[in-house]
Amino acid sequence: AQRVTQPEKLLSVFKGAPVELKCNYSYSGSPELFWYVQYSRQRLQLLLRHISRESIKGFTADLNKGETSFHLKKPFAQEEDSAMYYCALSGEAAGNKLTFGGGTRVLVKP
Amino acid sequence: EPEVTQTPSHQVTQMGQEVILRCVPISNHLYFYWYRQILGQKVEFLVSFYNNEISEKSEIFDDQFSVERPDGSNFTLKIRSTKLEDSAMYFCASRGTSGRGTQYFGPGTRLLVL
């Protein structure tokens, strides 16, 4: 079974401070991990995929297979980073459904 | 940039009524999905669809639910006889052909069953 856990429902940080969103997963095969972001009143949009190893909007995430984690980090949070962040996993089954974590709301205070 | 669109944005219906939620996926995508999010809960997978048939469905996707791609552009989710617990945000997503690729989401339809 696929499972994704985001232990923090809410993270509140000041502008310029580092932010780290935790994501742990459970999957027996070779997963693909994603971070999706949902800004206020907007659709879910892809932020990062682990296989692309990019840094988007200053965010990075590294897949740690030993710890089954895919934490999202940004060294200096900006007010425009305030949003809902979802970690998601895609397995190897034909349909490649996404299994989502519960989401973390990030609030960046001025 | 092409986007997934969904209509309606909001729908209110009476318990027991049928609803059809519509989605227009990105035009060259071949994999289609429905997810739902009950208020305060996780985004949950309902069904995936490829080559005009269901490729996977969740336990939630019982006989009351069906999906269809009637005309090569629309992708619909039908709930035959709505229940109170079907009240949720329903998201459509589509994906291109390459590997496990990114799923692109629509803005969602908020369904309220009274």
Tab-separated table of C-alpha atoms in Angstrom:
chain	number	residue	atom	x	y	z
A	1	ALA	CA	0.000	0.000	0.000
A	2	GLN	CA	1.085	3.569	-0.680
A	3	ARG	CA	1.078	6.094	2.122
A	4	VAL	CA	2.349	9.646	2.512
A	5	THR	CA	2.619	11.432	5.827
A	6	GLN	CA	3.084	15.136	6.406
A	7	PRO	CA	3.350	15.533	10.153
A	8	GLU	CA	2.914	19.315	10.284
A	9	LYS	CA	-0.492	20.782	9.498
A	10	LEU	CA	0.754	24.342	9.898
A	11	LEU	CA	4.155	25.987	9.699
A	12	SER	CA	4.440	29.634	10.570
A	13	VAL	CA	7.755	31.381	9.863
A	14	PHE	CA	8.998	34.921	9.487
A	15	LYS	CA	10.076	36.294	6.127
A	16	GLY	CA	13.716	35.477	5.494
A	17	ALA	CA	13.743	32.479	7.828
A	18	PRO	CA	14.379	28.946	6.592
A	19	VAL	CA	11.446	26.637	6.155
A	20	GLU	CA	11.388	22.840	5.994
A	21	LEU	CA	8.277	20.799	5.287
A	22	LYS	CA	8.510	17.153	6.232
A	23	CYS	CA	7.250	14.298	4.102
A	24	ASN	CA	7.640	10.599	4.789
A	25	TYR	CA	6.351	7.846	2.592
A	26	SER	CA	5.673	4.141	2.571
A	27	TYR	CA	5.946	2.180	-0.664
A	28	SER	CA	7.573	-1.145	-1.362
A	29	GLY	CA	8.735	-0.501	-4.922
A	30	SER	CA	10.356	2.424	-6.697
A	31	PRO	CA	8.223	5.519	-6.122
A	32	GLU	CA	8.224	8.878	-7.785
A	33	LEU	CA	7.796	11.756	-5.344
A	34	PHE	CA	6.274	15.163	-5.992
A	35	TRP	CA	5.557	18.370	-4.168
A	36	TYR	CA	2.425	20.196	-5.240
A	37	VAL	CA	1.501	23.701	-4.072
A	38	GLN	CA	-1.903	25.330	-3.863
A	39	TYR	CA	-1.954	29.095	-3.527
A	40	SER	CA	-5.114	30.751	-2.260
A	41	ARG	CA	-8.042	30.119	-4.601
A	42	GLN	CA	-5.822	28.486	-7.215
A	43	ARG	CA	-5.426	24.959	-8.518
A	44	LEU	CA	-2.913	22.384	-7.376
A	45	GLN	CA	0.266	22.935	-9.335
A	46	LEU	CA	3.488	21.015	-9.472
A	47	LEU	CA	6.358	22.526	-7.517
A	48	LEU	CA	8.992	19.766	-7.716
A	49	ARG	CA	9.560	16.207	-8.912
A	50	HIS	CA	12.337	14.213	-7.333
A	51	ILE	CA	13.640	12.897	-10.642
A	52	SER	CA	14.171	16.348	-12.115
A	53	ARG	CA	16.397	17.496	-9.243
A	54	GLU	CA	15.548	21.128	-9.927
A	55	SER	CA	15.257	24.076	-7.609
A	56	ILE	CA	11.976	25.876	-8.193
A	57	LYS	CA	11.257	29.244	-6.551
A	58	GLY	CA	14.210	28.552	-4.263
A	59	PHE	CA	12.746	25.262	-3.014
A	60	THR	CA	14.657	21.989	-3.082
A	61	ALA	CA	13.757	18.472	-2.044
A	62	ASP	CA	15.939	15.392	-1.834
A	63	LEU	CA	14.669	11.863	-1.893
A	64	ASN	CA	16.178	9.865	0.955
A	65	LYS	CA	15.341	6.236	0.302
A	66	GLY	CA	16.947	5.072	3.535
A	67	GLU	CA	14.712	7.307	5.625
A	68	THR	CA	11.826	7.152	3.101
A	69	SER	CA	11.604	10.919	3.190
A	70	PHE	CA	11.233	13.732	0.688
A	71	HIS	CA	11.441	16.912	2.757
A	72	LEU	CA	10.966	20.292	1.101
A	73	LYS	CA	13.316	23.117	2.043
A	74	LYS	CA	13.817	26.767	1.331
A	75	PRO	CA	16.594	28.763	2.999
A	76	PHE	CA	14.844	32.145	2.962
A	77	ALA	CA	11.052	32.137	2.984
A	78	GLN	CA	9.142	34.898	1.203
A	79	GLU	CA	5.602	36.132	1.891
A	80	GLU	CA	4.491	34.821	-1.501
A	81	ASP	CA	5.407	31.302	-0.345
A	82	SER	CA	2.344	31.296	1.899
A	83	ALA	CA	0.262	28.419	0.551
A	84	MET	CA	-0.812	24.828	1.080
A	85	TYR	CA	1.866	22.281	0.206
A	86	TYR	CA	1.145	18.646	-0.593
A	87	CYS	CA	3.638	15.827	-0.870
A	88	ALA	CA	2.525	13.078	-3.255
A	89	LEU	CA	3.746	9.684	-4.385
A	90	SER	CA	3.234	7.845	-7.653
A	91	GLY	CA	3.800	4.122	-7.712
A	92	GLU	CA	4.528	1.748	-10.544
A	93	ALA	CA	0.995	0.515	-11.240
A	94	ALA	CA	-0.396	1.155	-14.711
A	95	GLY	CA	-2.632	4.002	-13.655
A	96	ASN	CA	0.143	5.762	-11.716
A	97	LYS	CA	-2.295	7.337	-9.312
A	98	LEU	CA	-1.046	9.954	-6.892
A	99	THR	CA	-1.279	9.325	-3.173
A	100	PHE	CA	-1.250	12.588	-1.251
A	101	GLY	CA	-0.195	13.542	2.220
A	102	GLY	CA	-2.519	15.595	4.344
A	103	GLY	CA	-0.870	18.863	3.407
A	104	THR	CA	1.031	21.537	5.310
A	105	ARG	CA	-0.155	25.108	5.415
A	106	VAL	CA	2.774	27.528	5.329
A	107	LEU	CA	2.276	31.027	6.614
A	108	VAL	CA	5.128	33.463	6.075
A	109	LYS	CA	4.818	36.497	8.305
A	110	PRO	CA	6.333	39.864	7.375
B	1	GLU	CA	0.086	27.425	-21.483
B	2	PRO	CA	-2.640	24.786	-21.815
B	3	GLU	CA	-4.659	24.026	-18.684
B	4	VAL	CA	-7.183	21.490	-17.486
B	5	THR	CA	-10.615	23.059	-17.162
B	6	GLN	CA	-13.587	21.908	-15.092
B	7	THR	CA	-17.249	22.822	-15.053
B	8	PRO	CA	-19.187	23.765	-13.082
B	9	SER	CA	-17.053	25.426	-10.447
B	10	HIS	CA	-19.786	24.880	-7.856
B	11	GLN	CA	-22.792	22.579	-7.779
B	12	VAL	CA	-25.496	22.175	-5.171
B	13	THR	CA	-27.771	19.161	-5.444
B	14	GLN	CA	-30.329	17.254	-3.424
B	15	MET	CA	-29.500	13.847	-1.989
B	16	GLY	CA	-30.426	11.107	-4.423
B	17	GLN	CA	-30.002	13.259	-7.519
B	18	GLU	CA	-27.552	12.486	-10.311
B	19	VAL	CA	-24.687	14.863	-11.002
B	20	ILE	CA	-22.220	15.024	-13.858
B	21	LEU	CA	-18.943	16.798	-13.361
B	22	ARG	CA	-17.116	17.783	-16.505
B	23	CYS	CA	-13.453	18.131	-17.315
B	24	VAL	CA	-11.529	19.095	-20.420
B	25	PRO	CA	-8.020	17.648	-20.098
B	26	ILE	CA	-4.968	19.053	-21.846
B	27	SER	CA	-5.410	18.190	-25.508
B	28	ASN	CA	-2.511	15.802	-26.172
B	29	HIS	CA	-2.760	14.008	-22.826
B	30	LEU	CA	-3.842	10.399	-22.695
B	31	TYR	CA	-4.150	9.602	-18.979
B	32	PHE	CA	-7.002	11.050	-16.967
B	33	TYR	CA	-7.826	11.044	-13.291
B	34	TRP	CA	-10.447	12.080	-10.791
B	35	TYR	CA	-9.614	12.906	-7.203
B	36	ARG	CA	-11.712	14.311	-4.411
B	37	GLN	CA	-11.060	16.220	-1.223
B	38	ILE	CA	-13.599	16.257	1.554
B	39	LEU	CA	-13.305	19.436	3.600
B	40	GLY	CA	-10.416	19.146	6.036
B	41	GLN	CA	-9.234	15.816	4.663
B	42	LYS	CA	-6.628	14.523	2.228
B	43	VAL	CA	-6.871	14.614	-1.535
B	44	GLU	CA	-8.004	11.066	-2.400
B	45	PHE	CA	-7.679	9.172	-5.660
B	46	LEU	CA	-10.942	8.012	-7.223
B	47	VAL	CA	-10.174	6.628	-10.676
B	48	SER	CA	-7.687	6.617	-13.518
B	49	PHE	CA	-8.649	6.253	-17.176
B	50	TYR	CA	-6.576	5.370	-20.224
B	51	ASN	CA	-7.380	4.172	-23.713
B	52	ASN	CA	-11.102	4.468	-23.073
B	53	GLU	CA	-11.161	2.264	-20.047
B	54	ILE	CA	-10.627	2.446	-16.309
B	55	SER	CA	-7.061	1.460	-15.430
B	56	GLU	CA	-7.440	1.677	-11.666
B	57	LYS	CA	-10.141	2.665	-9.182
B	58	SER	CA	-10.249	3.129	-5.453
B	59	GLU	CA	-12.636	1.647	-2.915
B	60	ILE	CA	-14.511	4.944	-2.944
B	61	PHE	CA	-15.342	4.482	-6.623
B	62	ASP	CA	-18.315	2.176	-6.179
B	63	ASP	CA	-21.244	1.428	-8.481
B	64	GLN	CA	-22.646	4.906	-7.929
B	65	PHE	CA	-19.715	6.400	-9.812
B	66	SER	CA	-18.887	6.189	-13.499
B	67	VAL	CA	-16.533	7.933	-15.881
B	68	GLU	CA	-16.760	8.558	-19.563
B	69	ARG	CA	-14.902	10.241	-22.363
B	70	PRO	CA	-17.874	10.839	-24.620
B	71	ASP	CA	-16.401	12.902	-27.418
B	72	GLY	CA	-12.612	12.784	-27.366
B	73	SER	CA	-12.246	16.028	-25.453
B	74	ASN	CA	-14.474	15.911	-22.381
B	75	PHE	CA	-13.907	13.576	-19.448
B	76	THR	CA	-16.878	13.248	-17.127
B	77	LEU	CA	-17.543	11.887	-13.665
B	78	LYS	CA	-21.111	10.854	-12.952
B	79	ILE	CA	-22.521	10.192	-9.521
B	80	ARG	CA	-25.790	8.345	-10.001
B	81	SER	CA	-27.503	8.935	-6.692
B	82	THR	CA	-25.689	11.427	-4.531
B	83	LYS	CA	-25.266	11.009	-0.805
B	84	LEU	CA	-24.485	13.635	1.817
B	85	GLU	CA	-20.985	12.204	2.160
B	86	ASP	CA	-20.282	12.885	-1.531
B	87	SER	CA	-19.971	16.579	-0.663
B	88	ALA	CA	-16.385	17.433	-1.552
B	89	MET	CA	-14.094	19.212	-3.979
B	90	TYR	CA	-13.602	17.075	-7.084
B	91	PHE	CA	-10.409	17.514	-9.078
B	92	CYS	CA	-9.724	16.283	-12.561
B	93	ALA	CA	-6.138	15.730	-13.688
B	94	SER	CA	-4.431	14.684	-16.886
B	95	ARG	CA	-1.000	13.423	-17.814
B	96	GLY	CA	0.986	13.102	-21.003
B	97	THR	CA	2.521	9.925	-22.312
B	98	SER	CA	6.034	9.981	-20.894
B	99	GLY	CA	6.652	7.550	-18.070
B	100	ARG	CA	5.022	8.450	-14.797
B	101	GLY	CA	5.057	12.161	-15.695
B	102	THR	CA	3.452	15.088	-13.999
B	103	GLN	CA	-0.282	15.211	-13.487
B	104	TYR	CA	-1.852	18.582	-14.251
B	105	PHE	CA	-4.879	19.507	-12.195
B	106	GLY	CA	-8.027	21.398	-12.946
B	107	PRO	CA	-9.386	24.059	-10.580
B	108	GLY	CA	-11.936	21.685	-9.094
B	109	THR	CA	-15.704	21.478	-8.736
B	110	ARG	CA	-17.126	22.032	-5.299
B	111	LEU	CA	-20.102	19.697	-4.845
B	112	LEU	CA	-22.547	20.203	-2.010
B	113	VAL	CA	-25.200	17.557	-1.419
B	114	LEU	CA	-28.131	18.650	0.736
